[in-house]
Amino acid sequence: RKEVEQDPGPFNVPEGATVAFNCTYSNSASQSFFWYRQDCRKEPKLLMSVYSSGNEDGRFTAQLNRASQYISLLIRDSKLSDSATYLCVVNDRTTDSWGKFQFGAGTQVVVTP
Amino acid sequence: NAGVTQTPKFQVLKTGQSMTLQCAQDMNHNSMYWYRQDPGMGLRLIYYSASEGTTDKGEVPNGYNVSRLNKREFSLRLESAAPSQTSVYFCASSSKPRDSLYNEQFFGPGTRLTVL
């Protein structure tokens, strides 16, 4: 079983609509959580960190559910420029290898006019 | 600031050839990482360096070696390339390996490697 799992999609979303998707992680001791965005054939870039209480950045809202071991990302008022692959990233600080980040395979979002 | 730079951007090798992928960052980050990305697999950590002078194996280290040349540079070497090493390789760096839970990773543009 992969440590971080995501629905690969694609999620086809009309412009202006809302889309949400989840990511599950297997290590209950995981400490920090992130959403990265990756455009086709480009490097990943941090979209937002995910805090325990949930957090919002403009049209993007991230939630963490430790009991069920998942994080979610919601995009409101989708723009064409939101089309990308969204990577869920989990860091397990309790191991000796603090520097390791676990990446999900990504969820593809396609926003259509 | 250039951020994280990688060379080369593209490379084609024959099985058994060797090569070194170069990575440099100008953000004074302590930690640096090498990942590979294959379709449907997500990024997998090959090696990382928490600080200058240290390196550790990641999830998929076999067939690779690394050198943390100084704080800025972290190279990845393929001693005898195999077709299974065909992938996109990303280098990354981060600033706070131990002080903060939320240390952002910055990625280089990637190297697209094909091994025939």
XYZ file of N, CA and C in Angstrom:
687
model
N 0.852 -1.196 0.000
C 0.000 0.000 0.000
C 0.888 1.245 0.000
N 0.547 2.219 -0.833
C 1.315 3.451 -0.868
C 1.075 4.247 0.406
N 2.100 4.993 0.818
C 1.958 5.776 2.051
C 1.031 6.961 1.869
N 0.996 7.493 0.665
C 0.113 8.619 0.381
C -0.661 8.275 -0.893
N -1.976 8.288 -0.810
C -2.795 7.904 -1.959
C -3.731 9.026 -2.372
N -3.853 9.181 -3.674
C -4.730 10.201 -4.224
C -5.534 9.610 -5.377
N -6.724 10.137 -5.567
C -7.520 9.821 -6.758
C -6.839 10.515 -7.927
N -6.432 9.757 -8.946
C -5.671 10.387 -10.029
C -6.506 11.312 -10.913
N -7.870 11.166 -10.857
C -8.729 11.986 -11.713
C -8.688 11.467 -13.141
N -8.910 12.290 -14.159
C -9.032 13.742 -14.015
C -10.399 14.193 -13.509
N -10.377 15.286 -12.772
C -11.595 15.970 -12.383
C -11.829 17.064 -13.429
N -12.891 16.893 -14.193
C -13.241 17.892 -15.203
C -14.227 18.877 -14.600
N -13.833 20.130 -14.521
C -14.586 21.126 -13.776
C -14.933 22.300 -14.679
N -16.203 22.669 -14.755
C -16.539 23.884 -15.530
C -15.967 25.117 -14.846
N -15.564 26.053 -15.643
C -15.039 27.315 -15.106
C -16.070 27.927 -14.164
N -15.613 28.367 -13.005
C -16.504 28.967 -12.017
C -17.079 27.997 -11.001
N -16.924 26.708 -11.246
C -17.461 25.706 -10.329
C -16.480 25.431 -9.189
N -16.945 24.618 -8.264
C -16.124 24.205 -7.119
C -15.728 22.742 -7.286
N -14.508 22.449 -6.937
C -14.033 21.068 -6.988
C -13.298 20.760 -5.688
N -13.449 19.533 -5.220
C -12.763 19.120 -3.999
C -12.268 17.692 -4.161
N -11.145 17.419 -3.568
C -10.608 16.064 -3.628
C -9.756 15.817 -2.389
N -9.570 14.546 -2.113
C -8.893 14.142 -0.882
C -7.585 13.422 -1.160
N -6.856 13.241 -0.093
C -5.632 12.472 -0.105
C -5.585 11.714 1.221
N -5.282 10.430 1.189
C -5.174 9.667 2.440
C -3.722 9.304 2.680
N -3.361 9.233 3.944
C -1.997 8.860 4.308
C -2.046 7.730 5.322
N -1.023 6.898 5.295
C -1.076 5.679 6.102
C -0.398 5.797 7.460
N 0.526 6.736 7.596
C 1.276 6.840 8.847
C 0.585 7.800 9.809
N 0.027 7.255 10.861
C -0.724 8.081 11.812
C 0.174 9.068 12.553
N 1.487 8.853 12.503
C 2.406 9.753 13.186
C 2.861 10.911 12.298
N 2.336 11.000 11.118
C 2.736 12.081 10.210
C 2.476 13.436 10.854
N 3.404 14.348 10.593
C 3.367 15.618 11.306
C 2.951 16.817 10.467
N 3.401 16.868 9.247
C 3.117 18.059 8.457
C 2.642 17.668 7.066
N 1.826 18.540 6.515
C 1.058 18.214 5.309
C 1.037 19.409 4.364
N 1.081 19.099 3.088
C 1.179 20.162 2.095
C 0.392 19.783 0.846
N -0.031 20.801 0.113
C -0.487 20.615 -1.261
C 0.481 21.349 -2.179
N 0.981 20.622 -3.174
C 1.804 21.212 -4.216
C 1.036 21.173 -5.521
N 1.369 22.108 -6.396
C 0.773 22.130 -7.721
C 1.879 21.829 -8.727
N 1.537 21.003 -9.729
C 2.506 20.704 -10.779
C 1.832 20.872 -12.134
N 2.364 21.773 -12.927
C 1.905 21.938 -14.296
C 2.642 20.939 -15.179
N 2.042 20.684 -16.342
C 2.551 19.635 -17.222
C 4.037 19.818 -17.508
N 4.819 18.795 -17.157
C 6.247 18.737 -17.458
C 7.047 19.851 -16.760
N 6.465 20.387 -15.679
C 7.166 21.405 -14.904
C 7.462 20.876 -13.496
N 8.220 21.663 -12.743
C 8.523 21.257 -11.384
C 7.354 21.539 -10.442
N 7.215 20.775 -9.367
C 6.170 21.057 -8.371
C 6.442 22.370 -7.654
N 5.362 23.050 -7.296
C 5.482 24.295 -6.523
C 4.486 24.258 -5.385
N 4.911 24.761 -4.226
C 4.042 24.736 -3.055
C 2.798 25.579 -3.292
N 1.649 24.979 -3.085
C 0.376 25.698 -3.153
C 0.025 26.206 -1.752
N 0.022 25.288 -0.796
C -0.246 25.693 0.578
C 0.113 24.580 1.549
N 0.504 24.994 2.740
C 0.664 24.046 3.830
C -0.714 23.793 4.445
N -0.879 22.684 5.110
C -2.171 22.341 5.701
C -2.021 22.308 7.211
N -2.734 23.158 7.895
C -2.639 23.253 9.342
C -3.752 22.458 10.008
N -3.556 22.122 11.247
C -4.495 21.247 11.968
C -5.917 21.792 11.967
N -6.033 23.107 12.040
C -7.359 23.716 12.138
C -7.967 23.983 10.769
N -7.226 23.628 9.730
C -7.689 23.958 8.387
C -7.286 25.377 8.036
N -7.092 25.652 6.794
C -6.689 26.988 6.393
C -7.130 27.289 4.971
N -7.184 28.587 4.727
C -7.721 29.069 3.464
C -6.730 30.046 2.869
N -6.593 29.998 1.550
C -5.744 30.949 0.853
C -6.480 31.354 -0.411
N -7.187 32.465 -0.334
C -7.973 32.901 -1.475
C -9.066 31.898 -1.799
N -9.033 31.358 -2.988
C -10.064 30.413 -3.425
C -9.779 28.971 -2.994
N -8.676 28.758 -2.325
C -8.247 27.414 -1.946
C -8.431 27.203 -0.443
N -9.037 26.071 -0.098
C -9.223 25.708 1.309
C -8.691 24.309 1.528
N -7.860 24.158 2.539
C -7.295 22.855 2.871
C -7.785 22.435 4.246
N -8.080 21.169 4.393
C -8.532 20.626 5.668
C -7.708 19.389 6.007
N -7.532 19.166 7.297
C -6.825 17.985 7.791
C -7.754 17.224 8.720
N -7.892 15.941 8.499
C -8.667 15.079 9.390
C -7.740 13.978 9.892
N -7.202 14.198 11.085
C -6.219 13.248 11.627
C -6.879 11.919 11.997
N -8.103 11.965 12.469
C -8.777 10.734 12.905
C -8.941 9.769 11.732
N -9.287 10.311 10.575
C -9.481 9.470 9.396
C -8.274 9.479 8.473
N -7.260 10.238 8.848
C -5.995 10.282 8.109
C -6.180 10.686 6.656
N -6.795 11.840 6.488
C -6.846 12.387 5.137
C -6.756 13.902 5.192
N -6.324 14.452 4.085
C -6.370 15.894 3.890
C -7.156 16.164 2.622
N -7.722 17.332 2.564
C -8.555 17.669 1.412
C -8.170 19.038 0.878
N -8.484 19.237 -0.376
C -8.288 20.538 -1.023
C -9.559 20.885 -1.768
N -10.034 22.091 -1.538
C -11.230 22.591 -2.218
C -10.850 23.838 -2.981
N -11.264 23.885 -4.222
C -11.012 25.049 -5.066
C -12.357 25.645 -5.447
N -12.553 26.881 -5.059
C -13.809 27.586 -5.395
C -13.610 28.448 -6.631
N -14.710 28.720 -7.329
C -14.667 29.634 -8.480
C -13.484 29.289 -9.393
N -13.463 28.054 -9.867
C -12.325 27.553 -10.639
C -12.016 28.418 -11.849
N -10.727 28.611 -12.069
C -10.230 29.359 -13.220
C -9.556 28.389 -14.189
N -9.470 28.782 -15.434
C -8.770 27.940 -16.415
C -7.339 27.684 -15.973
N -6.744 28.666 -15.313
C -5.354 28.552 -14.871
C -5.175 27.580 -13.708
N -6.275 27.108 -13.141
C -6.182 26.113 -12.059
C -5.940 24.712 -12.606
N -6.034 24.541 -13.901
C -5.775 23.229 -14.516
C -4.342 22.823 -14.237
N -4.187 21.713 -13.557
C -2.857 21.260 -13.143
C -3.026 19.921 -12.429
N -1.919 19.365 -12.010
C -1.942 18.192 -11.131
C -1.598 18.648 -9.728
N -2.390 18.230 -8.767
C -2.221 18.642 -7.375
C -1.645 17.465 -6.580
N -0.494 17.720 -5.997
C 0.237 16.682 -5.272
C 0.043 16.848 -3.772
N -0.301 15.759 -3.141
C -0.415 15.732 -1.684
C 0.946 15.294 -1.127
N 1.434 15.995 -0.127
C 2.753 15.700 0.420
C 2.664 15.598 1.933
N 3.268 14.557 2.468
C 3.217 14.309 3.906
C 4.638 14.142 4.419
N 4.908 14.724 5.566
C 6.229 14.571 6.173
C 6.094 13.915 7.540
N 6.884 12.879 7.757
C 6.838 12.146 9.012
C 8.048 12.519 9.850
N 7.844 13.381 10.777
C 8.965 13.894 11.555
C 9.408 12.935 12.643
N 8.656 11.898 12.901
C 8.996 11.042 14.029
C 10.057 10.013 13.685
N 10.373 9.849 12.423
C 11.425 8.900 12.067
C 12.786 9.587 12.195
N 13.838 8.797 12.118
C 15.173 9.389 12.166
C 15.417 10.273 10.961
N 14.756 9.941 9.888
C 14.979 10.687 8.653
C 13.976 11.816 8.554
N 14.144 12.809 9.353
C 13.242 13.957 9.369
C 13.068 14.559 7.992
N 14.098 14.496 7.152
C 14.043 15.175 5.875
C 13.180 14.525 4.819
N 12.574 13.386 5.078
C 11.834 12.694 4.030
C 10.418 13.238 3.880
N 10.057 13.477 2.641
C 8.698 13.855 2.302
C 8.107 12.742 1.439
N 6.865 12.375 1.715
C 6.174 11.365 0.916
C 5.187 12.066 -0.002
N 5.277 11.763 -1.291
C 4.423 12.409 -2.278
C 3.356 11.443 -2.772
N 2.136 11.953 -2.918
C 1.137 11.188 -3.642
C 1.403 11.313 -5.132
N 0.728 10.484 -5.906
C 0.930 10.476 -7.360
C 0.237 11.646 -8.052
N -0.661 12.328 -7.325
C -1.269 13.519 -7.889
C -2.695 13.323 -8.347
N -3.464 14.402 -8.260
C -4.834 14.452 -8.780
C -4.864 15.481 -9.896
N -5.303 15.054 -11.075
C -5.352 15.973 -12.210
C -6.675 16.715 -12.229
N -6.599 18.017 -12.361
C -7.792 18.862 -12.471
C -7.757 19.557 -13.828
N -8.852 19.463 -14.546
C -8.971 20.128 -15.841
C -10.174 21.061 -15.780
N -9.928 22.345 -15.876
C -11.007 23.339 -15.850
C -11.357 23.693 -17.289
N -12.631 23.561 -17.601
C -13.080 23.778 -18.988
C -13.904 25.053 -19.104
N -13.808 25.727 -20.240
C -14.563 26.981 -20.430
C -16.067 26.733 -20.425
N 17.900 36.071 -7.764
C 18.233 34.694 -7.367
C 17.690 33.695 -8.369
N 18.486 32.693 -8.714
C 18.054 31.693 -9.667
C 17.221 30.615 -8.992
N 17.307 30.474 -7.661
C 16.582 29.402 -6.976
C 17.366 28.109 -7.072
N 16.713 27.069 -7.600
C 17.354 25.770 -7.778
C 17.576 25.545 -9.270
N 18.808 25.299 -9.640
C 19.116 25.050 -11.049
C 19.617 23.624 -11.222
N 19.297 23.040 -12.354
C 19.716 21.682 -12.668
C 20.287 21.645 -14.073
N 21.323 20.829 -14.234
C 21.861 20.566 -15.562
C 22.191 19.092 -15.685
N 22.005 18.492 -16.870
C 21.386 19.096 -18.051
C 19.868 19.055 -17.944
N 19.177 19.644 -18.893
C 17.718 19.577 -18.936
C 17.245 18.282 -19.592
N 17.987 17.804 -20.560
C 17.645 16.563 -21.261
C 18.924 15.751 -21.448
N 18.788 14.427 -21.412
C 19.937 13.569 -21.650
C 19.462 12.213 -22.145
N 20.167 11.706 -23.150
C 19.913 10.344 -23.617
C 21.203 9.547 -23.415
N 21.075 8.426 -22.742
C 22.228 7.564 -22.482
C 21.980 6.177 -23.059
N 23.067 5.470 -23.295
C 22.963 4.055 -23.627
C 23.161 3.248 -22.355
N 22.570 2.079 -22.305
C 22.730 1.206 -21.145
C 24.207 1.012 -20.833
N 24.530 1.205 -19.551
C 25.900 1.020 -19.112
C 26.714 2.302 -19.035
N 26.253 3.356 -19.678
C 26.970 4.622 -19.598
C 26.772 5.254 -18.223
N 27.677 6.148 -17.896
C 27.558 6.854 -16.613
C 27.338 8.341 -16.878
N 26.767 9.003 -15.896
C 26.620 10.453 -15.981
C 26.335 11.030 -14.599
N 26.559 12.322 -14.496
C 26.283 13.037 -13.257
C 25.292 14.153 -13.523
N 24.243 14.191 -12.730
C 23.278 15.290 -12.781
C 23.697 16.323 -11.728
N 23.727 17.565 -12.171
C 24.178 18.626 -11.288
C 22.995 19.422 -10.743
N 23.110 19.849 -9.514
C 22.077 20.669 -8.889
C 22.746 21.715 -8.027
N 22.251 22.938 -8.088
C 22.774 24.002 -7.238
C 21.630 24.900 -6.784
N 21.759 25.407 -5.559
C 20.755 26.349 -5.057
C 21.468 27.555 -4.460
N 20.853 28.712 -4.620
C 21.459 29.953 -4.136
C 20.629 30.582 -3.020
N 19.861 29.763 -2.301
C 18.974 30.273 -1.247
C 19.534 29.998 0.148
N 20.755 29.517 0.213
C 21.419 29.227 1.495
C 20.656 28.163 2.302
N 20.031 27.227 1.579
C 19.287 26.167 2.262
C 20.214 25.088 2.783
N 19.816 24.509 3.913
C 20.616 23.425 4.480
C 20.358 22.090 3.795
N 19.095 21.808 3.503
C 18.720 20.478 3.012
C 18.526 20.465 1.508
N 18.982 19.369 0.905
C 18.796 19.185 -0.531
C 18.367 17.748 -0.801
N 17.657 17.553 -1.903
C 17.007 16.274 -2.185
C 17.099 15.945 -3.676
N 17.131 14.672 -3.965
C 16.974 14.184 -5.332
C 15.773 13.246 -5.390
N 14.873 13.529 -6.353
C 13.693 12.702 -6.575
C 13.679 12.233 -8.019
N 12.963 11.154 -8.253
C 12.611 10.781 -9.606
C 11.090 10.723 -9.696
N 10.577 11.052 -10.867
C 9.130 11.030 -11.078
C 8.809 10.198 -12.301
N 8.031 9.169 -12.089
C 7.585 8.289 -13.161
C 6.071 8.376 -13.256
N 5.520 8.140 -14.437
C 4.062 8.244 -14.620
C 3.309 7.379 -13.618
N 2.331 7.986 -12.942
C 1.491 7.254 -12.010
C 2.146 6.904 -10.685
N 3.393 7.312 -10.493
C 4.117 6.897 -9.286
C 4.329 8.032 -8.299
N 4.176 9.255 -8.723
C 4.516 10.352 -7.839
C 6.017 10.507 -7.725
N 6.437 11.449 -6.945
C 7.871 11.665 -6.740
C 8.382 10.682 -5.691
N 9.493 10.065 -5.995
C 10.109 9.146 -5.038
C 11.510 9.649 -4.704
N 11.814 9.654 -3.423
C 13.076 10.189 -2.948
C 14.207 9.202 -3.210
N 15.259 9.687 -3.852
C 16.412 8.836 -4.143
C 17.438 8.967 -3.017
N 17.895 10.180 -2.789
C 18.821 10.508 -1.720
C 18.493 11.909 -1.222
N 18.898 12.175 -0.007
C 18.801 13.540 0.460
C 19.993 13.871 1.339
N 20.167 15.162 1.560
C 21.248 15.659 2.393
C 20.650 16.683 3.350
N 20.567 16.316 4.625
C 19.945 17.207 5.611
C 20.800 18.447 5.853
N 22.090 18.297 5.694
C 22.982 19.443 5.868
C 24.287 19.132 5.145
N 25.085 20.161 4.974
C 26.359 19.981 4.298
C 27.178 18.924 5.023
N 27.701 17.976 4.256
C 28.529 16.930 4.838
C 27.790 15.660 5.180
N 26.473 15.646 5.028
C 25.706 14.428 5.320
C 24.838 14.061 4.133
N 24.705 12.762 3.913
C 23.776 12.264 2.900
C 23.111 11.004 3.434
N 21.886 10.778 3.015
C 21.139 9.594 3.451
C 20.330 9.039 2.305
N 20.122 7.739 2.361
C 19.334 7.080 1.329
C 17.859 7.395 1.497
N 17.194 7.464 0.380
C 15.758 7.629 0.375
C 15.073 6.315 0.060
N 13.990 6.416 -0.662
C 13.163 5.245 -0.965
C 13.755 4.360 -2.060
N 14.425 4.969 -3.042
C 14.907 4.213 -4.203
C 16.362 4.548 -4.512
N 17.324 4.226 -3.635
C 18.712 4.650 -3.846
C 19.544 3.746 -4.763
N 19.066 2.537 -5.026
C 19.904 1.586 -5.769
C 20.207 2.082 -7.173
N 21.485 2.022 -7.529
C 21.930 2.451 -8.843
C 22.370 3.901 -8.904
N 22.322 4.570 -7.753
C 22.672 5.998 -7.694
C 23.682 6.257 -6.582
N 24.458 7.306 -6.781
C 25.297 7.839 -5.720
C 25.163 9.351 -5.717
N 25.436 9.947 -4.564
C 25.330 11.398 -4.474
C 26.568 11.977 -3.817
N 26.742 13.268 -4.063
C 27.810 14.019 -3.412
C 27.274 15.383 -3.031
N 27.405 15.723 -1.741
C 27.070 17.092 -1.321
C 28.399 17.834 -1.347
N 28.649 18.502 -2.451
C 29.945 19.103 -2.701
C 30.220 20.267 -1.747
N 29.201 21.023 -1.463
C 29.260 22.164 -0.540
C 27.820 22.505 -0.200
N 27.579 23.604 0.458
C 26.206 23.901 0.858
C 25.310 24.132 -0.358
N 25.878 24.626 -1.439
C 25.094 24.987 -2.608
C 24.796 23.807 -3.534
N 25.709 22.854 -3.615
C 25.643 21.877 -4.694
C 25.453 20.449 -4.214
N 24.600 19.729 -4.955
C 24.275 18.343 -4.596
C 24.129 17.588 -5.912
N 25.064 16.678 -6.184
C 25.051 15.996 -7.479
C 24.578 14.559 -7.336
N 24.020 14.054 -8.402
C 23.510 12.673 -8.458
C 24.222 11.948 -9.586
N 24.810 10.810 -9.283
C 25.564 10.071 -10.287
C 24.929 8.718 -10.567
N 24.828 8.424 -11.850
C 24.428 7.095 -12.304
C 25.689 6.411 -12.819
N 26.143 5.395 -12.160
C 27.405 4.767 -12.522
C 27.277 3.894 -13.767
N 26.168 3.185 -13.890
C 25.947 2.294 -15.024
C 24.454 2.332 -15.337
N 24.090 3.233 -16.234
C 22.676 3.496 -16.460
C 21.931 2.272 -16.997
N 20.682 2.151 -16.548
C 19.802 1.065 -16.986
C 18.499 1.663 -17.500
N 17.816 0.978 -18.411
C 16.540 1.507 -18.921
C 15.540 1.831 -17.815
N 15.597 1.107 -16.700
C 14.678 1.374 -15.581
C 14.926 2.733 -14.933
N 16.039 3.355 -15.264
C 16.347 4.676 -14.720
C 15.865 5.799 -15.628
N 15.188 5.448 -16.703
C 14.529 6.453 -17.529
C 13.455 7.123 -16.690
N 13.558 8.441 -16.545
C 12.657 9.137 -15.632
C 12.901 10.633 -15.747
N 12.113 11.388 -14.995
C 12.381 12.810 -14.809
C 12.950 12.967 -13.409
N 14.087 13.617 -13.317
C 14.774 13.786 -12.044
C 14.651 15.234 -11.578
N 14.196 15.384 -10.351
C 14.065 16.708 -9.750
C 14.990 16.824 -8.541
N 15.646 17.940 -8.480
C 16.402 18.315 -7.297
C 15.562 19.324 -6.524
N 15.660 19.304 -5.205
C 14.917 20.256 -4.378
C 15.776 20.682 -3.199
N 15.426 21.808 -2.624
C 16.096 22.246 -1.407
C 15.053 22.803 -0.454
N 15.389 22.805 0.825
C 14.492 23.398 1.812
C 15.329 24.065 2.899
N 14.683 24.971 3.597
C 15.437 25.885 4.443
C 15.519 25.496 5.900
N 14.530 24.785 6.427
C 14.494 24.549 7.866
C 14.306 23.064 8.140
N 15.364 22.312 8.090
C 15.209 20.867 8.234
C 14.730 20.426 9.603
N 15.012 21.221 10.628
C 14.648 20.746 11.957
C 13.879 21.774 12.779
N 13.952 23.021 12.387
C 13.364 24.062 13.230
C 11.864 24.204 13.058
N 11.351 23.758 11.964
C 9.945 24.036 11.671
C 9.289 22.825 11.037
N 8.037 22.626 11.350
C 7.288 21.568 10.694
C 7.030 21.900 9.238
N 6.923 23.186 8.935
C 6.457 23.603 7.622
C 7.579 24.212 6.809
N 8.513 23.379 6.420
C 9.606 23.845 5.583
C 9.278 23.569 4.124
N 9.156 24.627 3.368
C 8.795 24.491 1.963
C 9.969 23.943 1.172
N 9.673 23.057 0.263
C 10.673 22.568 -0.676
C 10.570 23.359 -1.970
N 11.721 23.769 -2.488
C 11.788 24.444 -3.771
C 12.445 23.478 -4.760
N 11.843 23.350 -5.924
C 12.305 22.383 -6.903
C 13.010 23.044 -8.072
N 13.975 22.310 -8.619
C 14.584 22.706 -9.867
C 13.685 22.316 -11.027
N 14.030 22.707 -12.258
C 13.176 22.474 -13.425
C 13.156 21.032 -13.906
N 14.059 20.214 -13.407
C 14.047 18.802 -13.770
C 15.014 18.464 -14.892
N 15.437 17.194 -14.885
C 16.244 16.625 -15.967
C 15.487 15.433 -16.526
N 15.259 15.461 -17.815
C 14.558 14.349 -18.464
C 15.579 13.401 -19.051
N 15.672 12.227 -18.438
C 16.691 11.247 -18.799
C 16.047 10.046 -19.466
N 16.605 9.673 -20.618
C 16.188 8.453 -21.311
C 17.391 7.540 -21.419
N 17.212 6.295 -21.000
C 18.281 5.299 -21.115
C 17.831 4.239 -22.123
N 18.602 4.109 -23.177
C 18.222 3.174 -24.255
C 18.845 1.802 -24.055
